[in-house]
Structure formats: C-alpha cells, structure tokens
Amino acid sequence: MSLASDPVAESIREVYPYRVDLENCDVEPLRHIQVVQAHACLLAVEIDSLTVRYVSENTDRFLGKSWEEVIDTPLSTVFKPEVVGQIPLGLSRSEGFDTINPILSVIEVNGQSLLRNVIIHRSGKLLILEVEATERDTRTTRYQQLLARSIYRIQNTTDPVKLFPETAMIVKQVSGYDRVMVYQFDKEYNGEVIAEARNEDLEPYEGLRYPHTDIPKQARELYLTNRVRLISGTSEKPARIRRSREVPQGEPLDLTHATSRGVSPVHLEYLGYMGVDNSLSVAIILQDKLWGLFALHHYSPRTIDYEVRNVLLFIGQIFSGHLALQAANRYREQTLTRNLARLAIGEQITKTRDIFEGLTSGSYSIMSMFPNTNGAAISFEDRLQCHGKYPACEHLGELVTWVKDTQITPQDLYYENDSIGNHFPLFEQYCDTAAGFLLVFLNPAQTDWLCWFRPGLVQQITWGGKPEKNLIVTNETRRMGPRKSFARYVETVEGCAAPWSDSEIDTALALRTTVINSLLQRYSEVKEINERLQKAYEDLETFSYTVSHDLRAPLRAISGYAEIMEEDYGPKLDEEARGLLQGIQRGVDQMNNFITDILDLSRVGSSGFQLERTAVAPLVRDVLLELNLIYPRSVDITVTIDEDMPSVVADPRLLRQLYTNLLSNSLKYATRGADGKLAIRIGSYHNPTTGFQVYTVSNTGPAIPEEYRQTIFQMFSRMSSTTSTDGTGVGLAIVERIVGRHLGKVWVDEDQLGVTFHFYLNADNIRNDG
C-alpha cells in the first residue's frame, strides 16, 4: 500500500497521549489508549475528594451533560446517591467492586429517564466509572436457567473431543453471536481454532491456525487482568478522554480495568479485513496462564449487556476450572504410571549398585519413561552410555556444553526443546532422530546428566491466511499492518518433535531425585565400608603392637632356654639331641622373620605416605649390601645393576621395602642356569604401549608355572613350600601391596635369566599423605 496518507497511522497518533512507534505493534501501549468505545462513557475521579479529573467527550449521550459540565465537579453532582453511596462499600471490600457491579441508576437524558449500568473499578488513587445502556430483559430467570444448564453440561462432559464444541454452542446460545470459536494457544502463542459454533451460512474456521502477532503480547497480558474484552462496533467513532487542568502532566490514565477501553486502530483495521463488526473475547486461564479464548464474532452492529458479559465470564471460569480438573486427572494418571516405572528403576539401581545397569535393565528403563522417545543417554562420572537412536557422542557433548554455557543458569535442573536443530545448528542433521531434547542434571556441577531424544515430525499446518504482516508505506509513515487475506494457507513444517509436557518434565525431575537417593544410599554403604576398613586398620595396628611385643617375648624365652641347654648340657647331649636344639633355634628364627614380615605388611597400608623422586640404582646397591650380610650364598651369585635406570616418584621407605623383598626372594630361590652359574640382574625398560617405565628383578632358575603366577602374590602362598628353603609366604604379598599403593602393577614371567619380576609405579598424581 502506497498512499499519500495513512488514516490508521493518523488514528494512532490521535488516541495516544505520546508518540507510538508505528513499526512495532507488539509494544503498542494498549492500556494507555485515551479513548473509549461508543457504547459507554467514562469518568475517573480522585478517591480522596471524589472529584472528576478525567472524562470522555460523549457524556451528553449517557449522562445528559457535556463533558465540560462534568470535569472538575464532585461526583455527587453527576450521580444520584444510589451510585455515590456504594463507593465506600466497594472500597472497604477485599474483592473491591466485583460484587457490586453493575449499579443500576436512573439518569435524565434529554428529558427522558433512562436506566444505566454504572461499573466501577479502582486504578491506583483513582476510581474508574463507566456508564453504559442496559437491557431490562437480561435480568430475567431465563439467563439464570440457561446458566444453570450450561454449568451442568460443562461439568458432565468428560470427553475433551465433545467438551469444546459443546461449550462453544453454550456460549453461542447465551450471547447470540454469529460465530463462537474455542481458540487455543501453543507455547509460542500461535492460536488454533479447535472448535466452533456458527451460523450455517458462515465459512468454517475450525482447524485454522493464526500467528501470535494476531493477538500480541501486551494484549494477551491484559486478558489476565480483564478477562472479558468487548469491541462493540468497528464502524462507530470512539470518544476522546479529557484530562483536568488540575492534574499534573505525567503518567497517562491507566485503562487496564476499563471494559470500554478504546481499541487499537490497527486491530480495528484487522477486524475490518475479516468483515467483523462486533467481537467479544473471554479468557480461558489454566494454571495462571492464558490457555486460550472464547472468540465471538458478529457481522453486524449489536450491543451486549454487562450482565450477559458477566454470565459469559462465569462460563469461562467454569470452563477453565473444568479444564484444569481434567488436566489434573490426566496428570495424575500419567504421573502414577510413570512413578511406577521410576520406582522400579530406583529399586533396580539399588539392587545392581550400578546407575547404568539400573537405568537400562529390567522391565522398566530410561527408554520406556516417555512416549515417542527413540533414544536416551546417561553421563555419570566421565562415562557416557547411549541407547536407541542418538547423535554422535562428541556432538552430544557439544550440545550439553552449549546448553550449560548459553541456555541455562548454574541453578537450573533441566533444559527442554522440541526443535533443537533450529537453535543449535550442529543438530540440524539429527532432525529424524533427535529433534526433541530433554536434559536433566544429576549434580550441582552439571557434569552428570540424563537425556532423552524425540524424532522430528512432518506437520501440515493450515493457517487462516499467510502468517506474515503487511508493510504499509506512505509519504509520512512506515508501519506494520495486519494481514488482508484470510484465505487458507497450508504450510509444511519439519524439524519439530512432540513437545515435552509439564508432567513429563516433572517425572524426569522425580527420576532425578530417585537416582540421587539411590546414589546416596550407595554412598552411605561405601561410607560404612570405609568406616569398617578404618576400624580394621586400627585393629591391625593393635594387632601389630601385640605381635611385636607379646609374641616376641615367649620366642625370646624359648631361644634363651635353648641357648642355656646348649651351653650347660651340650657336651652331655648326643648328636640327635643337639640337632633338636638347633631345630628349635631355627623355628624361633623363622617365627621372628614371619612376625617381621607381618609387621611390614601392616605398615604398608597404615603408615604415612611421602612421595618424592627417588634414584633407583643407589637404593638397590644399599639394599644388596644389607642382604649380603644375611645371605652367605650371595658371594657365589653374580649381580648386575643397570646404573642408567630412571628415577621414579615413590615413597622411598616403601620402595626400599619393595626391592628388599624382591632381592631377598631372588637370593633365596636362585638356582644355577644352563651355564651352571648363579646370577641376578636388576634393570628397567620403557613400555611404548602403556608409556610406563617398567623395573625388573631377574634371577636364574626354572620358570614359574603359568597357574601359579598370580597366586604367588597372595598371603602365605609359597611355590617352594615342599623344599628346604626358608620363607613365610608374605614377602611377595608385601610387594603387591606396595605397588598397589603407588597405583602400579606387578607380574612375573620367564623373561631374561629365568624368573623375572616386573613392576611399574604410577604415583605422579597422588597427593602426599594419601
């Protein structure tokens, strides 16, 4: 449209007391529109003085006085006592004037006594009074009976498929409008006509959708405060509101609660394109949100009394309550079913002691929690497990990072989206498998989580006209105008999944609680086990003290008695008796060695742990010097030490104990090799596969059979138990415990000389005293 002037733009300038941006109707300040519709006049009075400070220009039609006669006068000069006398009562009630409106008053207009409805609302420090004509025949038992029947029919209709058209027909019978539509919003506030009752000659609108711009945000917000909106006639000229000179310039008169509030010229233009002369909307509120509207259209001028509007408001409230009740029943049934699955999963986690197995095994699993899901994923303690159909794991990780960084706060427990590819481009490729995404975090750090995927659906949406605004440009203005065409327009939409309902989100959060409780139970069990282990360590220390003091005392006595017998009676004893005394001494020595080994084993786990980088070759030489004094046969053994062995991060005391046990084992059990020589070799090598430096102790002798290579590291296990070689079966158990304390590994094979013990330590990242 390109004209010399734009009458709608000119009207916008006239109805607002300040400049309005014509290019953005979404922020048009509707509550500040300074006109009233032609079916009523409006006054605003100060509460303290009851003096008229605002008045519409059309008072002569309703009050028989010009607006100049009314403004700045006491309210008592405008209305009779039956109106003014109700004001203190309305101000004293918590519900305000709702139970008083409308106040009937007989007003003289041009010599005639006319019955008027006076409707009062409070707006800050002002009272808004609206005066409109009334129809006597509306105050009959006919409406009371119709309302009673309407309530009965709504409350006894349990099938939603029947509820909507049934209620539309009820509203049509009460109102007498040509068309009544049940208009439901989606989460983006696009609307759909889900049911209608209409005159037979009218084109059907049921099934048509309308964009959210048809009822902009500020208009939707007003419905939450003023639930009935009447537009009495699109062709009737509105009346301007005049301000008293006694009122300082500032905030315009707020008409939020005024039922006769003027209409945006853009909306009047919209209704004109639709051919609608009179419209009435009744808000449907569910859970304090605008669920939808009863949208009533009439194609010729008409008036509708305030009492009838109240009846329609009441029907809307009954319908909203019944809708809420049905939603609550469905929610309860769905929640009950999902809770059974949730509790079963919780029991499975407790039973298996594993979150992954608990969530995926059994008759109920994470995959069966919600309908229309085809995949799920679990991330816990840096482990990711996916099921069903799911995106690439690295892409899923990027999605979760994007959600945490840009879409939620650290306090949020979940995130949901039914068209994730439209917001996160990397997921456009997964429209068929993961268009819908529900993510629930298990811990405050948001590192552990559960998520579900829904496939995208291909939908055909029939719009009531192409959903785009019309740019209107003139010589003076640019503005967005409403659509001119309402012909059916079919659009194919891809990339959207079935939306996640509130009950599904609540169930996911309840599952989160169940998983956390199961993990807490597991934590409690582990804590109890740790406490038992601590108690065991304390008992072991007590035992060690007992062993070192109490057990050694009788051994010293036995050794002492044996020595006395040998000194005092040795010459008198025969060879066999002297052999028995020597056997007693050997037994005492072996028992002392056993006690020493047990004490060494207990100290590995209970003593302090101080890590430092330690040179290996010098430590090995010191150990060998000590062992040479204990094992006389060492003089016959050739010992080779690799002087280039790299240093290692370890507890020096424990590392010394480790080499002491390995080398004493070699010194005791080495046998001659194929060349007839006894040899021990201490060295190391780098394993490129694991990246660890492996240290070795080898000695000549026959290989250890495969079946004994693991058991020799167990307590009291001795390969040579049938030989005459002394041993307690504890030394190699000490070796394994020391290596384990350093997060390493030890094993034996027949490499190098004959028998080789290999070990590596991985203590670089362990804290001291750990």
Tab-separated table of C-alpha atoms in Angstrom, residues 178-322:
chain	number	residue	atom	x	y	z
A	178	ASP	CA	-22.918	-15.325	14.730
A	179	ARG	CA	-19.738	-17.313	15.424
A	180	VAL	CA	-18.184	-18.638	18.636
A	181	MET	CA	-14.713	-20.206	18.476
A	182	VAL	CA	-12.646	-22.055	21.077
A	183	TYR	CA	-9.204	-20.670	20.373
A	184	GLN	CA	-6.191	-22.436	21.941
A	185	PHE	CA	-2.628	-21.091	22.167
A	186	ASP	CA	0.504	-23.170	21.715
A	187	LYS	CA	3.641	-22.424	23.718
A	188	GLU	CA	4.666	-19.754	21.176
A	189	TYR	CA	1.154	-18.260	21.447
A	190	ASN	CA	0.185	-19.124	17.903
A	191	GLY	CA	-3.538	-19.857	18.051
A	192	GLU	CA	-5.716	-22.632	16.631
A	193	VAL	CA	-9.488	-22.841	16.343
A	194	ILE	CA	-10.110	-26.241	17.955
A	195	ALA	CA	-13.933	-25.996	17.962
A	196	GLU	CA	-16.635	-23.585	16.863
A	197	ALA	CA	-20.374	-22.991	16.773
A	198	ARG	CA	-21.520	-20.804	13.826
A	199	ASN	CA	-24.411	-19.809	11.665
A	200	GLU	CA	-24.848	-22.209	8.777
A	201	ASP	CA	-24.123	-19.567	6.128
A	202	LEU	CA	-20.631	-18.848	7.519
A	203	GLU	CA	-17.411	-20.418	6.289
A	204	PRO	CA	-15.919	-22.856	8.859
A	205	TYR	CA	-12.766	-21.755	10.709
A	206	GLU	CA	-12.209	-24.919	12.755
A	207	GLY	CA	-8.692	-26.279	12.334
A	208	LEU	CA	-7.237	-22.959	11.157
A	209	ARG	CA	-4.179	-21.528	12.861
A	210	TYR	CA	-3.269	-17.883	13.385
A	211	PRO	CA	0.165	-16.408	14.182
A	212	HIS	CA	0.982	-14.982	17.609
A	213	THR	CA	1.134	-11.493	16.089
A	214	ASP	CA	-2.659	-11.526	15.630
A	215	ILE	CA	-3.009	-11.228	19.429
A	216	PRO	CA	0.242	-9.542	20.512
A	217	LYS	CA	1.926	-9.975	23.875
A	218	GLN	CA	0.590	-6.831	25.540
A	219	ALA	CA	-2.979	-7.770	24.563
A	220	ARG	CA	-2.551	-11.283	26.000
A	221	GLU	CA	-1.258	-9.835	29.272
A	222	LEU	CA	-4.348	-7.619	29.619
A	223	TYR	CA	-6.565	-10.733	29.415
A	224	LEU	CA	-5.052	-11.979	32.676
A	225	THR	CA	-6.398	-8.851	34.429
A	226	ASN	CA	-9.558	-8.081	32.461
A	227	ARG	CA	-10.909	-11.421	31.277
A	228	VAL	CA	-13.722	-10.148	29.060
A	229	ARG	CA	-12.958	-7.830	26.147
A	230	LEU	CA	-15.832	-6.277	24.159
A	231	ILE	CA	-15.400	-4.430	20.886
A	232	SER	CA	-18.907	-3.181	20.338
A	233	GLY	CA	-18.629	-1.767	16.828
A	234	THR	CA	-15.751	-1.310	14.411
A	235	SER	CA	-17.538	1.465	12.499
A	236	GLU	CA	-18.533	3.592	15.495
A	237	LYS	CA	-16.349	6.559	16.346
A	238	PRO	CA	-14.709	6.408	19.797
A	239	ALA	CA	-14.814	9.257	22.303
A	240	ARG	CA	-11.677	11.053	23.409
A	241	ILE	CA	-10.845	11.240	27.134
A	242	ARG	CA	-10.239	14.709	28.501
A	243	ARG	CA	-7.852	15.493	31.360
A	244	SER	CA	-8.436	18.127	34.034
A	245	ARG	CA	-6.028	21.030	34.117
A	246	GLU	CA	-5.656	20.290	37.824
A	247	VAL	CA	-3.941	17.004	37.015
A	248	PRO	CA	-0.165	17.389	36.593
A	249	GLN	CA	1.417	16.105	33.410
A	250	GLY	CA	2.857	12.641	33.817
A	251	GLU	CA	1.691	9.046	33.516
A	252	PRO	CA	-1.414	8.795	31.285
A	253	LEU	CA	-4.691	7.420	32.644
A	254	ASP	CA	-4.356	3.627	33.012
A	255	LEU	CA	-7.396	1.923	31.446
A	256	THR	CA	-6.375	-1.669	32.185
A	257	HIS	CA	-9.598	-2.376	34.120
A	258	ALA	CA	-11.916	-0.346	31.896
A	259	THR	CA	-14.296	-2.591	29.960
A	260	SER	CA	-14.994	0.186	27.447
A	261	ARG	CA	-11.306	0.876	26.793
A	262	GLY	CA	-10.780	2.022	23.227
A	263	VAL	CA	-9.460	-0.277	20.511
A	264	SER	CA	-6.149	-0.039	18.709
A	265	PRO	CA	-6.721	1.351	15.198
A	266	VAL	CA	-4.528	-1.493	13.887
A	267	HIS	CA	-6.875	-4.081	15.440
A	268	LEU	CA	-9.927	-2.283	14.034
A	269	GLU	CA	-8.227	-2.485	10.651
A	270	TYR	CA	-7.695	-6.215	11.200
A	271	LEU	CA	-11.371	-6.806	12.088
A	272	GLY	CA	-12.389	-4.763	9.076
A	273	TYR	CA	-10.427	-7.056	6.755
A	274	MET	CA	-12.217	-10.027	8.377
A	275	GLY	CA	-15.619	-8.400	7.932
A	276	VAL	CA	-16.312	-8.477	11.691
A	277	ASP	CA	-18.336	-5.573	13.111
A	278	ASN	CA	-18.562	-6.717	16.754
A	279	SER	CA	-16.299	-9.055	18.718
A	280	LEU	CA	-16.128	-10.316	22.265
A	281	SER	CA	-13.363	-12.427	23.837
A	282	VAL	CA	-13.465	-14.381	27.097
A	283	ALA	CA	-10.145	-15.518	28.565
A	284	ILE	CA	-9.566	-19.191	29.413
A	285	ILE	CA	-6.980	-19.342	32.195
A	286	LEU	CA	-5.150	-22.519	33.151
A	287	GLN	CA	-2.520	-22.531	35.914
A	288	ASP	CA	-2.397	-18.722	35.880
A	289	LYS	CA	-1.537	-18.698	32.168
A	290	LEU	CA	-3.619	-17.745	29.158
A	291	TRP	CA	-4.604	-21.130	27.715
A	292	GLY	CA	-6.913	-19.692	25.079
A	293	LEU	CA	-10.023	-17.628	24.355
A	294	PHE	CA	-13.673	-17.911	23.553
A	295	ALA	CA	-13.573	-15.684	20.463
A	296	LEU	CA	-17.020	-14.369	19.482
A	297	HIS	CA	-17.655	-12.664	16.136
A	298	HIS	CA	-20.734	-10.806	14.907
A	299	TYR	CA	-21.025	-9.425	11.421
A	300	SER	CA	-23.478	-6.607	12.118
A	301	PRO	CA	-23.783	-3.925	14.837
A	302	ARG	CA	-25.152	-5.024	18.187
A	303	THR	CA	-24.934	-4.354	21.905
A	304	ILE	CA	-24.488	-6.885	24.672
A	305	ASP	CA	-25.432	-6.059	28.228
A	306	TYR	CA	-22.971	-6.083	31.125
A	307	GLU	CA	-24.997	-8.797	32.851
A	308	VAL	CA	-24.682	-11.064	29.826
A	309	ARG	CA	-20.969	-10.381	29.718
A	310	ASN	CA	-20.829	-11.420	33.380
A	311	VAL	CA	-22.637	-14.658	32.513
A	312	LEU	CA	-20.067	-15.321	29.775
A	313	LEU	CA	-17.258	-14.527	32.231
A	314	PHE	CA	-18.702	-17.044	34.663
A	315	ILE	CA	-18.994	-19.684	31.927
A	316	GLY	CA	-15.346	-19.006	31.074
A	317	GLN	CA	-14.357	-19.506	34.714
A	318	ILE	CA	-16.380	-22.738	34.961
A	319	PHE	CA	-14.839	-23.978	31.724
A	320	SER	CA	-11.329	-23.038	32.918
A	321	GLY	CA	-11.915	-24.876	36.200
A	322	HIS	CA	-13.264	-27.960	34.419
